Tab-separated table of C-alpha atoms and ligand atoms in Angstrom:
chain	number	residue	atom	x	y	z
V	204	VAL	CA	-50.228	-2.814	4.415
V	205	GLU	CA	-46.677	-1.864	3.334
V	206	LEU	CA	-47.884	1.516	2.074
V	207	ASP	CA	-49.561	2.268	5.421
V	208	LYS	CA	-46.271	1.438	7.156
V	209	GLY	CA	-44.526	3.950	4.888
V	210	GLU	CA	-42.752	1.266	2.848
V	211	PHE	CA	-43.142	2.697	-0.628
V	212	GLU	CA	-40.329	0.958	-2.478
V	213	PRO	CA	-41.766	-2.221	-4.078
V	214	PRO	CA	-39.495	-5.264	-3.587
V	215	CYS	CA	-38.735	-7.904	-6.214
V	216	PRO	CA	-41.909	-10.007	-6.556
V	217	ARG	CA	-39.788	-13.179	-6.851
V	218	CYS	CA	-37.049	-12.882	-4.223
V	219	GLY	CA	-38.264	-9.956	-2.097
V	220	ARG	CA	-34.969	-8.118	-2.401
V	221	PRO	CA	-34.726	-4.376	-3.232
V	222	LEU	CA	-34.939	-3.422	-6.900
V	223	THR	CA	-32.767	-0.972	-8.775
V	224	SER	CA	-34.523	1.108	-11.396
V	225	ALA	CA	-33.409	1.413	-14.993
V	226	LEU	CA	-34.531	3.605	-17.901
V	227	VAL	CA	-37.377	1.826	-19.709
V	228	GLY	CA	-37.321	1.419	-23.488
V	229	GLU	CA	-40.300	1.317	-25.838
V	230	ASP	CA	-40.131	-2.452	-26.258
V	231	ALA	CA	-40.520	-3.166	-22.530
V	232	MET	CA	-43.510	-5.344	-21.619
V	233	LEU	CA	-46.718	-3.316	-21.762
V	234	ASP	CA	-48.512	-3.288	-18.427
V	235	PRO	CA	-51.095	-0.483	-18.152
V	236	ARG	CA	-52.055	-0.206	-14.473
V	237	ASN	CA	-55.204	1.885	-14.668
V	238	ALA	CA	-57.967	3.036	-16.998
V	239	TYR	CA	-56.068	6.098	-18.185
V	240	ALA	CA	-52.945	4.156	-19.127
V	241	THR	CA	-55.124	1.490	-20.770
V	242	SER	CA	-56.906	4.125	-22.873
V	243	LYS	CA	-53.565	5.492	-24.082
V	244	LEU	CA	-52.359	2.048	-25.104
V	245	ALA	CA	-55.685	1.478	-26.899
V	246	GLN	CA	-54.973	4.621	-28.949
V	247	GLU	CA	-51.672	3.123	-30.071
V	248	HIS	CA	-53.472	-0.072	-31.090
V	249	LEU	CA	-56.058	1.942	-33.030
V	250	ALA	CA	-53.322	3.879	-34.816
V	251	ALA	CA	-51.566	0.593	-35.683
V	252	SER	CA	-54.824	-0.828	-37.105
V	253	TRP	CA	-55.321	2.315	-39.121
V	254	ALA	CA	-51.769	2.096	-40.500
V	255	THR	CA	-52.346	-1.517	-41.561
V	256	ALA	CA	-55.763	-0.850	-43.072
V	257	THR	CA	-54.777	2.237	-45.057
V	258	SER	CA	-51.040	1.671	-45.658
V	259	GLY	CA	-50.625	4.746	-43.489
V	260	ARG	CA	-47.671	5.853	-41.414
V	261	ALA	CA	-48.051	6.826	-37.792
V	262	ILE	CA	-45.867	7.765	-34.852
V	263	ALA	CA	-47.058	7.574	-31.254
V	264	LEU	CA	-45.262	9.842	-28.814
V	265	ARG	CA	-45.233	8.728	-25.193
V	266	TYR	CA	-44.961	12.027	-23.339
V	267	HIS	CA	-43.583	11.833	-19.848
V	268	ASN	CA	-44.482	14.355	-17.121
V	269	VAL	CA	-44.961	17.662	-18.918
V	270	TYR	CA	-44.519	21.060	-17.244
V	271	GLY	CA	-44.109	24.666	-18.319
V	272	PRO	CA	-45.806	28.036	-18.852
V	273	ARG	CA	-49.610	28.252	-19.154
V	274	MET	CA	-50.459	25.026	-17.381
V	275	PRO	CA	-54.074	25.035	-16.133
V	276	ARG	CA	-54.784	26.417	-12.677
V	277	ASP	CA	-56.503	24.363	-9.977
V	278	THR	CA	-57.708	21.322	-11.868
V	279	PRO	CA	-57.604	17.883	-10.252
V	280	TYR	CA	-57.100	16.346	-13.720
V	281	ALA	CA	-53.717	18.017	-14.146
V	282	GLY	CA	-50.405	16.401	-13.372
V	283	VAL	CA	-48.347	17.069	-10.280
V	284	ALA	CA	-46.459	20.028	-11.790
V	285	ALA	CA	-49.658	22.034	-12.373
V	286	ILE	CA	-51.022	20.991	-8.966
V	287	PHE	CA	-47.899	22.190	-7.124
V	288	ARG	CA	-47.702	25.409	-9.155
V	289	SER	CA	-51.385	26.140	-8.403
V	290	SER	CA	-50.773	25.545	-4.676
V	291	LEU	CA	-47.895	28.016	-4.667
V	292	GLU	CA	-50.095	30.596	-6.379
V	293	ARG	CA	-52.601	30.216	-3.524
V	294	GLY	CA	-49.816	30.513	-0.960
V	295	VAL	CA	-50.292	26.880	0.076
V	296	ALA	CA	-47.393	24.427	0.461
V	297	PRO	CA	-47.234	21.645	-2.188
V	298	ARG	CA	-48.215	18.284	-0.682
V	299	VAL	CA	-45.744	15.598	-1.688
V	300	PHE	CA	-47.178	12.072	-1.445
V	301	GLU	CA	-45.334	8.935	-0.300
V	302	ASP	CA	-41.856	9.831	1.000
V	303	GLY	CA	-41.124	12.110	-1.958
V	304	ALA	CA	-38.506	9.723	-3.372
V	305	GLN	CA	-40.688	8.408	-6.223
V	306	ARG	CA	-39.166	9.318	-9.575
V	307	ARG	CA	-40.610	10.809	-12.758
V	308	ASP	CA	-39.150	12.312	-15.913
V	309	PHE	CA	-40.203	15.967	-16.131
V	310	ILE	CA	-40.103	17.377	-19.629
V	311	HIS	CA	-40.616	20.994	-20.594
V	312	VAL	CA	-43.450	21.937	-22.953
V	313	ARG	CA	-40.976	23.473	-25.457
V	314	ASP	CA	-39.212	20.121	-25.684
V	315	ILE	CA	-42.610	18.489	-26.242
V	316	ALA	CA	-43.252	20.898	-29.132
V	317	ALA	CA	-39.820	20.099	-30.597
V	318	ALA	CA	-40.534	16.352	-30.343
V	319	ASN	CA	-43.784	16.800	-32.271
V	320	LEU	CA	-41.992	18.701	-35.002
V	321	ALA	CA	-39.260	16.048	-35.170
V	322	ALA	CA	-41.903	13.294	-35.455
V	323	LEU	CA	-43.765	15.073	-38.257
V	324	THR	CA	-40.506	15.583	-40.130
V	325	ALA	CA	-39.523	11.938	-39.673
V	326	LEU	CA	-42.959	10.744	-40.831
V	327	ALA	CA	-42.402	12.417	-44.175
V	328	ASP	CA	-39.365	10.134	-44.695
V	329	GLN	CA	-40.920	6.970	-43.226
V	330	ARG	CA	-41.181	4.349	-45.977
V	331	SER	CA	-43.113	1.453	-44.475
V	332	ALA	CA	-46.748	1.585	-43.477
V	333	SER	CA	-46.624	1.102	-39.740
V	334	LEU	CA	-46.898	2.586	-36.277
V	335	ARG	CA	-43.739	3.463	-34.392
V	336	CYS	CA	-43.725	4.450	-30.725
V	337	TYR	CA	-41.274	6.743	-28.965
V	338	ASN	CA	-40.664	7.889	-25.420
V	339	VAL	CA	-40.563	11.667	-25.144
V	340	ALA	CA	-38.508	12.179	-22.019
V	341	SER	CA	-35.413	13.996	-20.822
V	342	GLY	CA	-33.683	10.805	-19.699
V	343	THR	CA	-32.833	12.537	-16.409
V	344	PRO	CA	-35.396	11.516	-13.795
V	345	HIS	CA	-36.035	13.542	-10.649
V	346	THR	CA	-37.888	12.670	-7.482
V	347	ILE	CA	-41.207	14.363	-6.750
V	348	GLY	CA	-39.552	15.766	-3.618
V	349	GLU	CA	-36.793	17.342	-5.731
V	350	MET	CA	-39.339	18.828	-8.114
V	351	ALA	CA	-41.406	20.275	-5.254
V	352	THR	CA	-38.272	21.752	-3.674
V	353	ALA	CA	-36.931	23.240	-6.939
V	354	LEU	CA	-40.290	24.779	-7.870
V	355	SER	CA	-40.979	26.124	-4.362
V	356	ALA	CA	-37.496	27.620	-4.109
V	357	ALA	CA	-37.930	29.284	-7.495
V	358	TYR	CA	-41.335	30.643	-6.513
V	359	GLY	CA	-40.167	31.690	-3.066
V	360	ALA	CA	-41.853	31.789	0.316
V	361	VAL	CA	-43.321	28.278	0.728
V	362	ILE	CA	-41.666	24.967	1.634
V	363	PRO	CA	-43.278	21.682	0.451
V	364	ILE	CA	-44.712	19.156	2.917
V	365	ILE	CA	-44.051	15.422	2.610
V	366	THR	CA	-47.331	13.861	3.697
V	367	GLY	CA	-46.813	10.081	3.508
V	368	GLU	CA	-50.207	9.830	1.779
V	369	TYR	CA	-50.423	7.628	-1.306
V	370	ARG	CA	-52.705	7.003	-4.265
V	371	LEU	CA	-53.599	3.379	-4.945
V	372	GLY	CA	-52.426	2.347	-8.411
V	373	ASP	CA	-49.598	4.886	-8.578
V	374	VAL	CA	-46.417	3.518	-10.080
V	375	ARG	CA	-43.432	4.122	-7.802
V	376	HIS	CA	-40.908	5.148	-10.462
V	377	VAL	CA	-41.700	6.047	-14.080
V	378	VAL	CA	-38.487	6.617	-15.989
V	379	ALA	CA	-37.922	6.327	-19.725
V	380	ASP	CA	-35.028	5.785	-22.086
V	381	PRO	CA	-34.952	8.620	-24.657
V	382	ALA	CA	-32.405	6.874	-26.940
V	383	ALA	CA	-34.784	5.687	-29.680
V	384	ALA	CA	-36.276	9.163	-30.219
V	385	LYS	CA	-32.757	10.537	-30.475
V	386	ARG	CA	-31.671	7.848	-32.926
V	387	ASP	CA	-34.737	7.844	-35.217
V	388	LEU	CA	-36.254	11.312	-34.821
V	389	GLY	CA	-33.141	13.295	-33.971
V	390	PHE	CA	-34.929	14.534	-30.848
V	391	THR	CA	-33.146	15.390	-27.611
V	392	ALA	CA	-34.693	17.395	-24.774
V	393	VAL	CA	-32.656	20.540	-24.142
V	394	VAL	CA	-34.407	22.480	-21.360
V	395	ASP	CA	-32.428	22.247	-18.126
V	396	PHE	CA	-34.500	21.097	-15.105
V	397	GLU	CA	-33.538	23.921	-12.709
V	398	ARG	CA	-33.911	26.628	-15.341
V	399	GLY	CA	-37.167	25.149	-16.612
V	400	MET	CA	-38.601	25.099	-13.083
V	401	GLN	CA	-37.499	28.704	-12.564
V	402	GLU	CA	-39.335	29.751	-15.719
V	403	PHE	CA	-42.397	27.674	-14.740
V	404	ALA	CA	-42.478	29.370	-11.313
V	405	GLU	CA	-42.402	32.835	-12.882
V	406	ALA	CA	-44.763	32.261	-15.835
V	407	SER	CA	-48.504	32.669	-15.445
V	408	LEU	CA	-50.975	29.825	-15.206
V	409	ARG	CA	-53.926	29.460	-17.542
B	225	UD1	C1	-49.814	9.994	-15.092
B	225	UD1	C2	-51.299	10.303	-15.170
B	225	UD1	C3	-52.060	9.122	-14.701
B	225	UD1	C4	-51.699	7.923	-15.565
B	225	UD1	C5	-50.198	7.698	-15.547
B	225	UD1	C6	-49.815	6.582	-16.502
B	225	UD1	C7	-52.114	12.571	-14.904
B	225	UD1	C8	-52.494	13.654	-13.946
B	225	UD1	N1	-51.640	11.450	-14.342
B	225	UD1	O1	-49.531	9.667	-13.766
B	225	UD1	O2	-53.454	9.352	-14.778
B	225	UD1	O3	-52.315	6.793	-15.055
B	225	UD1	O4	-49.520	8.883	-15.930
B	225	UD1	O5	-50.158	6.889	-17.785
B	225	UD1	O6	-52.252	12.699	-16.115
B	225	UD1	N2	-48.220	13.634	-6.447
B	225	UD1	C9	-47.957	14.316	-5.257
B	225	UD1	N3	-48.824	15.286	-4.864
B	225	UD1	C10	-49.928	15.645	-5.586
B	225	UD1	C11	-50.188	14.962	-6.794
B	225	UD1	C12	-49.315	13.956	-7.194
B	225	UD1	O7	-46.974	14.034	-4.582
B	225	UD1	O8	-50.664	16.549	-5.165
B	225	UD1	C13	-47.271	12.566	-6.874
B	225	UD1	C14	-47.949	11.251	-7.179
B	225	UD1	O9	-48.102	10.492	-6.026
B	225	UD1	C15	-46.964	10.638	-8.164
B	225	UD1	C16	-46.346	11.848	-8.860
B	225	UD1	O10	-46.663	12.966	-8.070
B	225	UD1	O11	-45.965	9.945	-7.479
B	225	UD1	C17	-46.817	12.077	-10.282
B	225	UD1	O12	-48.227	12.126	-10.307
B	225	UD1	P1	-49.044	12.600	-11.625
B	225	UD1	O13	-48.652	13.960	-11.992
B	225	UD1	O14	-50.487	12.316	-11.397
B	225	UD1	O15	-48.510	11.723	-12.815
B	225	UD1	P2	-48.248	10.153	-12.965
B	225	UD1	O16	-48.303	9.416	-11.707
B	225	UD1	O17	-46.988	10.077	-13.721
């Protein structure tokens, strides 16, 4: 009912007052909201079982919203960055759901590669048999509206449309604390949002 009225910001379930969002650490309560999120959490549990059973060492990287060159063209299974980039390629305006103020952490594919390298290097030094989990995020969230605007401006010609549509089960804001990956893996995202979007607009799709 609230969503149909255009009220997208979820209130506090206890007192009904507005919430302020904060960067979420790895030890926050786990609450997968859909089958895809549940399957990812199951992979972490499997890796933890494997580590226990074999005295193995494992690191799970929780990638946030990845973007960058060679994203797939026109697939409904892709994330919003590839969907918007594909729209621009077709000369069609990106369609921003809700009011465009929902936040995500966009992270460039080169930073993702660097995080993988950092994790592999850290694994070599990890003493105890265990699974450790890390956010891979820039720590600087942007709204979907901001992302659509930055990408469209970089591409040129088309202006995004805010549709007010919504997908049931979407989480309003997904924002992560990158501090643990910095502390333990020495990983920090370095690609600047505006510059990364410029490159993404100019690079070809796959
Ligand atoms: C991602 C996953 C999702 C998973 C979730 C939690 C993908 C494509 N999505 O969701 O399956 O459950 O992490 O693990 O892998 N949006 C638009 N216009 C569009 C498409 C999307 O405005 O055409 C908005 C969505 O409403 C959402 C935001 O963009 O607010 C991000 O959507 P999406 O890229 O699907 O990623 P997540 O929601 O982060």
